[in-house]
Each structure stands twice: as structure tokens, then as C-alpha cells.
mmCIF file of C-alpha atoms in Angstrom:
data_model
loop_
_atom_site.group_PDB
_atom_site.id
_atom_site.type_symbol
_atom_site.label_atom_id
_atom_site.label_comp_id
_atom_site.label_asym_id
_atom_site.label_seq_id
_atom_site.Cartn_x
_atom_site.Cartn_y
_atom_site.Cartn_z
ATOM 1 C CA MET A 1 249.661 257.452 83.903
ATOM 2 C CA GLN A 2 247.090 259.036 86.173
ATOM 3 C CA GLU A 3 247.250 262.755 86.964
ATOM 4 C CA TRP A 4 248.460 262.264 90.556
ATOM 5 C CA GLN A 5 251.168 259.909 89.323
ATOM 6 C CA ARG A 6 252.307 262.434 86.729
ATOM 7 C CA LYS A 7 252.444 265.245 89.310
ATOM 8 C CA GLU A 8 254.277 263.049 91.807
ATOM 9 C CA SER A 9 256.700 261.877 89.135
ATOM 10 C CA VAL A 10 257.472 265.459 88.116
ATOM 11 C CA GLN A 11 257.915 266.445 91.769
ATOM 12 C CA ILE A 12 260.332 263.599 92.378
ATOM 13 C CA ARG A 13 262.350 264.353 89.261
ATOM 14 C CA ASP A 14 262.422 268.060 90.038
ATOM 15 C CA GLU A 15 262.858 267.978 93.808
ATOM 16 C CA LYS A 16 263.892 264.486 94.800
ATOM 17 C CA GLY A 17 265.317 263.005 91.650
ATOM 18 C CA CYS A 18 268.576 261.236 91.135
ATOM 19 C CA LYS A 19 270.738 264.361 90.997
ATOM 20 C CA ASN A 20 269.287 265.657 94.285
ATOM 21 C CA MET A 21 268.992 262.315 96.049
ATOM 22 C CA ALA A 22 272.119 262.821 98.165
ATOM 23 C CA GLN A 23 270.618 266.031 99.533
ATOM 24 C CA MET A 24 267.675 264.143 101.050
ATOM 25 C CA SER A 25 267.808 262.192 104.251
ATOM 26 C CA TYR A 26 267.634 258.431 104.004
ATOM 27 C CA GLY A 27 264.325 258.544 105.861
ATOM 28 C CA ALA A 28 262.879 261.030 103.377
ATOM 29 C CA GLN A 29 263.958 258.825 100.470
ATOM 30 C CA MET A 30 262.358 255.752 102.054
ATOM 31 C CA GLU A 31 259.166 257.680 102.796
ATOM 32 C CA THR A 32 258.966 258.916 99.207
ATOM 33 C CA LEU A 33 259.515 255.432 97.800
ATOM 34 C CA ALA A 34 256.987 253.913 100.203
ATOM 35 C CA ASN A 35 254.366 256.486 99.220
ATOM 36 C CA ILE A 36 254.838 255.827 95.525
ATOM 37 C CA LEU A 37 254.748 252.064 95.899
ATOM 38 C CA SER A 38 251.768 252.054 98.254
ATOM 39 C CA LYS A 39 249.743 254.138 95.796
ATOM 40 C CA ASN A 40 250.448 251.579 93.090
ATOM 41 C CA ILE A 41 249.880 248.448 95.194
ATOM 42 C CA GLU A 42 246.286 247.870 94.081
ATOM 43 C CA GLN A 43 247.269 248.305 90.453
ATOM 44 C CA PHE A 44 250.120 245.814 90.887
ATOM 45 C CA LYS A 45 247.764 243.268 92.476
ATOM 46 C CA SER A 46 245.457 243.434 89.479
ATOM 47 C CA LEU A 47 248.249 242.815 86.949
ATOM 48 C CA PRO A 48 249.820 239.513 85.937
ATOM 49 C CA ALA A 49 253.109 238.930 87.810
ATOM 50 C CA ASP A 50 255.372 239.661 84.826
ATOM 51 C CA GLU A 51 253.535 242.861 83.988
ATOM 52 C CA ALA A 52 253.588 243.998 87.639
ATOM 53 C CA ARG A 53 257.326 243.334 87.833
ATOM 54 C CA LYS A 54 257.891 245.338 84.643
ATOM 55 C CA LYS A 55 255.777 248.234 85.949
ATOM 56 C CA ALA A 56 257.624 248.249 89.284
ATOM 57 C CA HIS A 57 260.960 248.274 87.445
ATOM 58 C CA GLU A 58 259.848 251.205 85.280
ATOM 59 C CA ASP A 59 258.708 253.135 88.361
ATOM 60 C CA LEU A 60 261.982 252.551 90.217
ATOM 61 C CA VAL A 61 263.970 253.669 87.165
ATOM 62 C CA ARG A 62 261.775 256.745 86.753
ATOM 63 C CA ILE A 63 262.326 257.904 90.325
ATOM 64 C CA GLY A 64 266.066 257.300 90.116
ATOM 65 C CA LEU A 65 266.463 254.432 92.579
ATOM 66 C CA ILE A 66 267.781 251.966 89.991
ATOM 67 C CA ASP A 67 269.089 252.163 86.443
ATOM 68 C CA GLU A 68 267.851 250.186 83.444
ATOM 69 C CA ASN A 69 270.090 247.246 84.438
ATOM 70 C CA GLU A 70 268.542 247.082 87.926
ATOM 71 C CA ASN A 71 271.641 248.508 89.616
ATOM 72 C CA PHE A 72 271.185 251.097 92.341
ATOM 73 C CA THR A 73 272.068 254.562 91.055
ATOM 74 C CA PRO A 74 275.306 256.152 92.353
ATOM 75 C CA PRO A 75 273.523 258.844 94.403
ATOM 76 C CA TYR A 76 271.383 256.203 96.083
ATOM 77 C CA VAL A 77 274.402 253.989 96.794
ATOM 78 C CA ALA A 78 276.167 256.969 98.382
ATOM 79 C CA LEU A 79 273.073 257.756 100.418
ATOM 80 C CA MET A 80 272.782 254.163 101.633
ATOM 81 C CA ASN A 81 276.488 254.086 102.528
ATOM 82 C CA ASP A 82 276.000 257.148 104.719
ATOM 83 C CA TYR A 83 273.224 255.492 106.729
ATOM 84 C CA VAL A 84 273.851 251.755 106.656
#
């Protein structure tokens, strides 16, 4: 993991992680996720499809969007229900 990824990961866990997700606006959550994914897009393009999929899954679990079984986390479901 690169230094910026580590810092961003810590920030998300500390400030925007799963337990605090409901406190963020839906727009802020989407912006955070978009920023993380856009920073990794070049890395994903250079990986084989299976490896890229695995990396994306790990990233989404790490930031609290999904659990290990690829289900949305309860705070994210609640957040989506408030705005969808």
C-alpha cells in the first residue's frame, strides 16, 4: 500500500468509516468512494481482471461499503435508504 493510500485509509476508518457512515451525507460518501476508486484506476487497469476484482473487493471492505460476503454494510444501507 502506498503512503497516500495508507493515510487515506486511516482517515476513512477514523473519520468516515463504517461506524460514522450514517453521519455523512450521501454525497460525501459518494465523493469519498469516487476519490478512492479514481486513484486506483490505473493500478486496476494494469492488473489481470481477477486480481483487479479482488483488489476492488478488498478496498470496498476496508472502507466499510461492503462486508466480506459482498453485502452492503448496515450503515451504508441505512444511508442509501435515507436518500434513494
